[in-house]
C-alpha cells in the first residue's frame, strides 16, 4: 500500500456513513467544495497552486490510474499578526481579539486561513491539500463534516483507502550538546500509518454515491437527477490514548476525536509550528475509473487541540 505525505499541522480524518440531500448537505455553515478530476496522463503537467481542484491521472495505454497518494492536513490558524505586516482589526471589541497585545490580524495571510491544494497534480504520485481552520483561537480548530459524491456515469467509480499518521515533537540539544540551554531545537518525526477505512462512491456502507445520468442510445434509461452526498465524516475521526499507557482504555481515553484535534507533544513557549496528525487517501488505481468526485467540507463545530496518541478506531 502506498501512502501520502502532508504539510505542517496535519490531522486524522474518519468518514461517516449516510446519504443526505442533494446540493448543500449542511446549509448555514462555512464550507469548502473540492473537485477531484481524473485526467489523461498524456495531457501533460497541470500547473495549478492554491485552488480547490486537483487532478488524478489516467494512463490510457495501461488503462489504469497513475498511482497517487492524497495528503490532507490542517494548520491551527489564529488571528495574530504573525506575518508582521502591521494589519489589524479596527474593532477589538468584535470578539475576535486573541492576541496578547490587543491586536488581531485580519489580512488572511497566516497559514491555515484558507483551503488550498499546495500540489494539485497527481502525475508525480502525490497530491497535497491543506484545509482551512475557521476557529480564530490559538489551540482550537474547527471540526468538519465531510461528504462525497461521484460525478460521472453510473458504472464509474472513485475509490480509496484512508490512513492516519501522527507527528511527535520534542526538544533536542543544540550545538553545545547540552539540553536545557538557549540553543536547544525542536525535532519532529512521523509515526506509523494507522489504517482507518475505505471509501468507494459505488458502495460506501451500502450507499451509492455516483451521479445518475440519462444514458443515450436505443435502450437508454433516465437517472434520478443529482446524486445525494454520502457522509464520510467517520473517516476523519480516531480514538486517542490520552494517558499514554499505549492502550485505549474507555475509562481514561477518548473515543472519536477529530483527527486534526490530536496534537504532538505540548511544547509551550515555542514558536515552532508543531504538526498535528495527517490523513492520506491511497487511491485504488484498479477500481477508480475516469469519473470525477465532488467533496463537500462543512465547518460545523470546534475542538481544543489535545495531547495524546492516535490509537486508530475503537482502540485498534
Coordinates of C-alpha atoms in Angstrom, one line a residue:
X1 CA 0.0 0.0 0.0
X2 CA 1.3 3.5 -0.9
X3 CA 0.9 6.4 1.5
X4 CA 0.7 10.2 1.0
X5 CA 2.8 12.9 2.7
X6 CA 1.3 16.1 4.2
X7 CA 2.5 19.5 5.2
X8 CA 2.6 21.3 8.6
X9 CA -0.3 20.8 11.1
X10 CA -1.9 17.7 9.9
X11 CA -4.8 15.8 11.3
X12 CA -6.5 12.5 11.1
X13 CA -9.8 12.0 9.3
X14 CA -12.6 9.5 9.5
X15 CA -15.6 9.2 7.3
X16 CA -19.2 8.7 8.4
X17 CA -21.9 6.8 6.6
X18 CA -25.3 8.2 5.4
X19 CA -26.6 9.8 2.3
X20 CA -28.1 13.3 2.7
X21 CA -29.9 15.6 0.4
X22 CA -28.6 16.6 -3.0
X23 CA -27.0 20.1 -3.1
X24 CA -25.6 21.6 0.1
X25 CA -25.7 18.9 2.7
X26 CA -25.1 21.3 5.7
X27 CA -26.6 24.7 4.9
X28 CA -25.9 27.5 7.2
X29 CA -22.3 26.6 8.0
X30 CA -19.0 27.8 6.4
X31 CA -18.0 25.2 3.8
X32 CA -15.4 24.3 1.1
X33 CA -16.1 22.4 -2.1
X34 CA -13.3 20.3 -3.6
X35 CA -13.3 18.6 -7.0
X36 CA -11.1 15.6 -7.9
X37 CA -10.8 15.2 -11.7
X38 CA -9.5 12.1 -13.4
X39 CA -7.5 13.5 -16.3
X40 CA -5.4 11.8 -19.1
X41 CA -1.8 11.4 -18.1
X42 CA -0.7 12.2 -21.7
X43 CA -2.1 15.7 -21.5
X44 CA 1.0 16.9 -19.6
X45 CA 1.5 18.6 -16.2
X46 CA -1.2 20.8 -14.8
X47 CA 0.3 24.0 -13.4
X48 CA -2.0 24.9 -10.5
X49 CA -1.5 26.1 -7.0
X50 CA -3.8 27.3 -4.3
X51 CA -7.2 26.3 -5.9
X52 CA -9.9 23.9 -4.9
X53 CA -9.4 21.4 -7.8
X54 CA -6.9 18.6 -8.2
X55 CA -6.1 16.1 -11.0
X56 CA -5.7 12.4 -10.6
X57 CA -4.1 11.0 -13.8
X58 CA -5.4 8.2 -16.1
X59 CA -2.9 6.2 -18.2
X60 CA -4.8 5.3 -21.3
X61 CA -2.1 3.0 -22.7
X62 CA -2.1 0.9 -19.5
X63 CA -5.8 1.6 -18.9
X64 CA -5.3 2.4 -15.2
X65 CA -5.0 5.2 -12.8
X66 CA -1.5 6.5 -12.2
X67 CA -0.8 5.5 -8.5
X68 CA -1.2 8.6 -6.3
X69 CA -1.4 9.5 -2.6
X70 CA -3.5 12.4 -1.5
X71 CA -2.2 14.0 1.7
X72 CA -4.6 16.1 3.8
X73 CA -3.6 18.4 6.7
X74 CA -4.7 21.4 8.7
X75 CA -2.9 24.3 10.4
X76 CA -4.1 25.8 13.7
X77 CA -4.9 29.2 12.3
X78 CA -5.3 32.1 14.7
X79 CA -5.7 35.8 14.2
X80 CA -2.5 37.4 15.3
X81 CA 0.0 39.5 13.3
X82 CA 2.5 36.6 12.9
X83 CA 3.4 37.8 9.4
X84 CA 4.4 41.2 10.8
X85 CA 2.6 43.2 8.2
X86 CA 1.1 45.5 10.7
X87 CA -2.5 45.0 9.6
X88 CA -5.0 44.5 12.4
X89 CA -8.7 44.5 13.1
X90 CA -10.0 48.1 13.8
X91 CA -12.7 46.8 16.2
X92 CA -11.0 45.0 19.1
X93 CA -14.5 44.5 20.7
X94 CA -15.8 42.2 18.0
X95 CA -14.9 39.0 19.9
X96 CA -12.0 38.0 17.7
X97 CA -9.3 39.6 19.8
X98 CA -7.0 36.7 20.7
X99 CA -3.6 38.4 20.7
X100 CA -1.9 39.3 24.0
X101 CA -1.0 42.7 22.7
X102 CA -4.6 43.5 21.8
X103 CA -4.1 43.3 18.0
X104 CA -6.0 40.9 15.7
X105 CA -4.6 40.3 12.2
X106 CA -7.3 40.5 9.5
X107 CA -5.3 40.1 6.3
X108 CA -5.7 36.4 6.0
X109 CA -2.0 35.8 5.2
X110 CA -1.3 33.5 8.1
X111 CA -1.1 29.7 7.4
X112 CA -4.3 27.9 7.9
X113 CA -6.6 30.8 6.9
X114 CA -7.8 29.1 3.6
X115 CA -8.3 25.7 2.0
X116 CA -5.9 25.1 -0.9
X117 CA -4.2 22.4 -2.9
X118 CA -0.5 23.1 -2.5
X119 CA 0.2 20.3 -5.0
X120 CA -2.8 19.7 -7.2
X121 CA -1.4 17.4 -9.9
X122 CA -1.1 13.7 -9.2
X123 CA 1.2 12.9 -12.2
X124 CA 4.2 12.7 -9.8
X125 CA 2.3 10.3 -7.5
X126 CA 1.3 12.9 -4.8
X127 CA -1.4 15.5 -4.2
X128 CA -1.3 17.7 -1.1
X129 CA -4.3 19.6 0.4
X130 CA -4.3 22.0 3.3
X131 CA -7.7 22.5 4.9
X132 CA -8.6 25.9 6.5
X133 CA -9.4 26.3 10.1
X134 CA -12.3 28.6 10.8
X135 CA -11.8 29.0 14.5
X136 CA -9.6 32.1 15.3
X137 CA -8.4 30.9 18.7
X138 CA -4.9 29.6 19.2
X139 CA -5.1 25.9 20.3
X140 CA -8.6 25.4 18.9
X141 CA -9.6 24.2 15.5
X142 CA -12.8 23.9 13.5
X143 CA -14.3 20.5 13.2
X144 CA -15.7 19.4 9.9
X145 CA -18.3 17.1 8.3
X146 CA -17.1 15.5 5.1
X147 CA -19.3 14.4 2.2
X148 CA -18.5 12.9 -1.2
X149 CA -20.3 12.0 -4.4
X150 CA -19.1 10.8 -7.8
X151 CA -19.8 12.8 -10.9
X152 CA -19.9 10.7 -14.0
X153 CA -21.7 7.7 -15.5
X154 CA -23.2 5.1 -13.1
X155 CA -20.5 2.5 -13.9
X156 CA -17.7 4.9 -13.0
X157 CA -16.1 4.8 -9.5
X158 CA -13.9 6.9 -7.2
X159 CA -12.3 4.7 -4.5
X160 CA -9.5 5.0 -2.0
X161 CA -8.3 3.8 1.4
X162 CA -7.8 6.1 4.4
X163 CA -4.9 6.1 6.8
X164 CA -3.8 8.3 9.7
X165 CA -0.4 9.4 10.8
X166 CA 0.7 11.3 13.9
X167 CA 3.7 13.5 14.4
X168 CA 5.6 13.8 17.7
X169 CA 8.0 16.7 18.6
X170 CA 10.5 17.1 21.4
X171 CA 13.4 19.2 22.4
X172 CA 17.0 18.2 21.5
X173 CA 20.3 19.7 22.5
X174 CA 21.8 22.2 20.1
X175 CA 25.4 22.8 19.1
X176 CA 26.6 22.9 22.7
X177 CA 25.4 19.4 23.3
X178 CA 23.5 20.4 26.5
X179 CA 19.8 20.0 26.8
X180 CA 18.1 22.9 28.5
X181 CA 20.2 25.7 27.1
X182 CA 19.3 28.6 24.7
X183 CA 20.3 26.8 21.5
X184 CA 18.0 23.8 22.0
X185 CA 16.0 22.9 18.9
X186 CA 12.6 21.2 18.4
X187 CA 12.8 18.0 16.3
X188 CA 9.7 16.3 14.9
X189 CA 9.1 12.9 13.4
X190 CA 6.2 10.9 12.0
X191 CA 4.9 7.7 13.4
X192 CA 3.4 4.6 11.8
X193 CA 0.4 4.8 9.4
X194 CA -2.8 3.6 11.1
X195 CA -5.5 2.2 8.7
X196 CA -8.9 3.8 9.1
X197 CA -11.2 2.6 6.4
X198 CA -12.2 2.5 2.7
X199 CA -14.4 4.8 0.6
X200 CA -16.0 3.9 -2.7
X201 CA -18.6 6.1 -4.5
X202 CA -20.2 2.9 -5.9
X203 CA -20.8 1.4 -2.5
X204 CA -20.0 3.2 0.7
X205 CA -21.5 1.2 3.6
X206 CA -24.3 0.1 1.3
X207 CA -25.0 3.6 -0.1
X208 CA -24.4 4.6 -3.8
X209 CA -22.7 8.0 -4.2
X210 CA -22.4 8.1 -8.0
X211 CA -24.3 10.6 -10.2
X212 CA -27.4 9.3 -12.0
X213 CA -27.4 10.3 -15.7
X214 CA -29.5 9.8 -18.8
X215 CA -27.8 7.1 -20.9
X216 CA -28.1 7.7 -24.6
X217 CA -29.0 5.0 -27.2
X218 CA -31.8 2.7 -28.0
X219 CA -32.1 1.2 -24.5
X220 CA -31.4 4.4 -22.6
X221 CA -32.8 4.8 -19.1
X222 CA -33.1 8.0 -17.2
X223 CA -31.4 8.6 -13.8
X224 CA -32.9 10.4 -10.8
X225 CA -31.2 13.8 -11.1
X226 CA -28.3 14.8 -8.8
X227 CA -26.7 12.2 -6.7
X228 CA -27.0 12.6 -2.9
X229 CA -23.8 13.1 -0.9
X230 CA -22.5 10.2 1.2
X231 CA -21.4 11.3 4.7
X232 CA -17.8 10.2 5.2
X233 CA -17.1 12.2 8.3
X234 CA -16.3 8.9 10.2
X235 CA -13.1 8.6 8.2
X236 CA -11.8 11.7 9.9
X237 CA -12.1 10.5 13.5
X238 CA -9.8 8.5 15.7
X239 CA -9.5 7.2 19.3
X240 CA -6.9 8.8 21.5
X241 CA -4.7 7.3 24.1
X242 CA -4.7 10.3 26.5
X243 CA -2.9 8.8 29.5
X244 CA 0.0 7.5 27.4
X245 CA -0.1 3.9 28.5
X246 CA 0.0 2.5 25.0
X247 CA -3.6 1.2 25.0
X248 CA -7.1 2.6 24.5
X249 CA -9.0 2.4 27.8
X250 CA -12.5 3.8 27.9
X251 CA -12.2 4.9 31.5
X252 CA -9.2 7.2 30.8
X253 CA -9.0 7.7 27.0
X254 CA -11.3 9.3 24.4
X255 CA -13.4 7.9 21.5
X256 CA -14.0 9.5 18.1
X257 CA -11.7 12.6 18.2
X258 CA -11.4 14.7 15.1
X259 CA -8.0 13.8 13.6
X260 CA -6.8 17.4 13.4
X261 CA -7.5 18.0 17.1
X262 CA -4.8 15.5 18.1
X263 CA -1.6 17.2 19.0
X264 CA 2.0 16.2 19.2
X265 CA 3.9 16.9 22.4
X266 CA 2.9 20.1 24.3
X267 CA 5.8 22.4 23.5
X268 CA 4.5 25.6 25.2
X269 CA 6.6 28.7 24.9
X270 CA 7.9 27.9 21.4
X271 CA 7.2 29.4 18.0
X272 CA 7.6 26.1 16.3
X273 CA 4.6 25.0 14.1
X274 CA 4.3 21.5 15.6
X275 CA 2.4 19.4 13.1
X276 CA -0.6 17.6 14.4
X277 CA -1.9 14.5 12.6
X278 CA -2.5 13.9 8.9
X279 CA -4.6 11.7 6.8
X280 CA -3.7 10.0 3.5
X281 CA -6.1 8.9 0.7
X282 CA -4.4 6.0 -1.1
X283 CA -6.2 5.8 -4.4
X284 CA -7.5 2.4 -5.5
X285 CA -6.0 2.5 -9.0
X286 CA -7.5 -0.8 -10.0
X287 CA -11.1 0.3 -9.3
X288 CA -11.2 4.1 -9.8
X289 CA -12.3 5.0 -13.3
X290 CA -12.4 8.2 -15.3
X291 CA -15.1 9.7 -13.2
X292 CA -14.6 12.8 -11.0
X293 CA -15.6 13.3 -7.4
X294 CA -17.1 16.3 -5.6
X295 CA -16.2 16.6 -1.9
X296 CA -18.1 19.0 0.4
X297 CA -16.5 20.0 3.7
X298 CA -18.6 21.8 6.2
X299 CA -17.1 23.5 9.3
X300 CA -19.8 22.7 11.9
X301 CA -18.0 22.9 15.3
X302 CA -14.8 23.4 17.2
X303 CA -12.4 21.3 19.3
X304 CA -9.5 22.1 21.6
X305 CA -6.2 20.6 20.4
X306 CA -5.2 17.9 22.9
X307 CA -2.1 15.9 23.7
X308 CA -2.4 12.1 23.1
X309 CA -1.5 9.3 20.8
X310 CA -3.8 8.1 18.0
X311 CA -5.0 4.6 18.5
X312 CA -6.9 4.1 15.3
X313 CA -10.7 3.4 15.6
X314 CA -12.1 1.9 18.8
X315 CA -8.7 1.3 20.2
X316 CA -7.3 -0.6 17.3

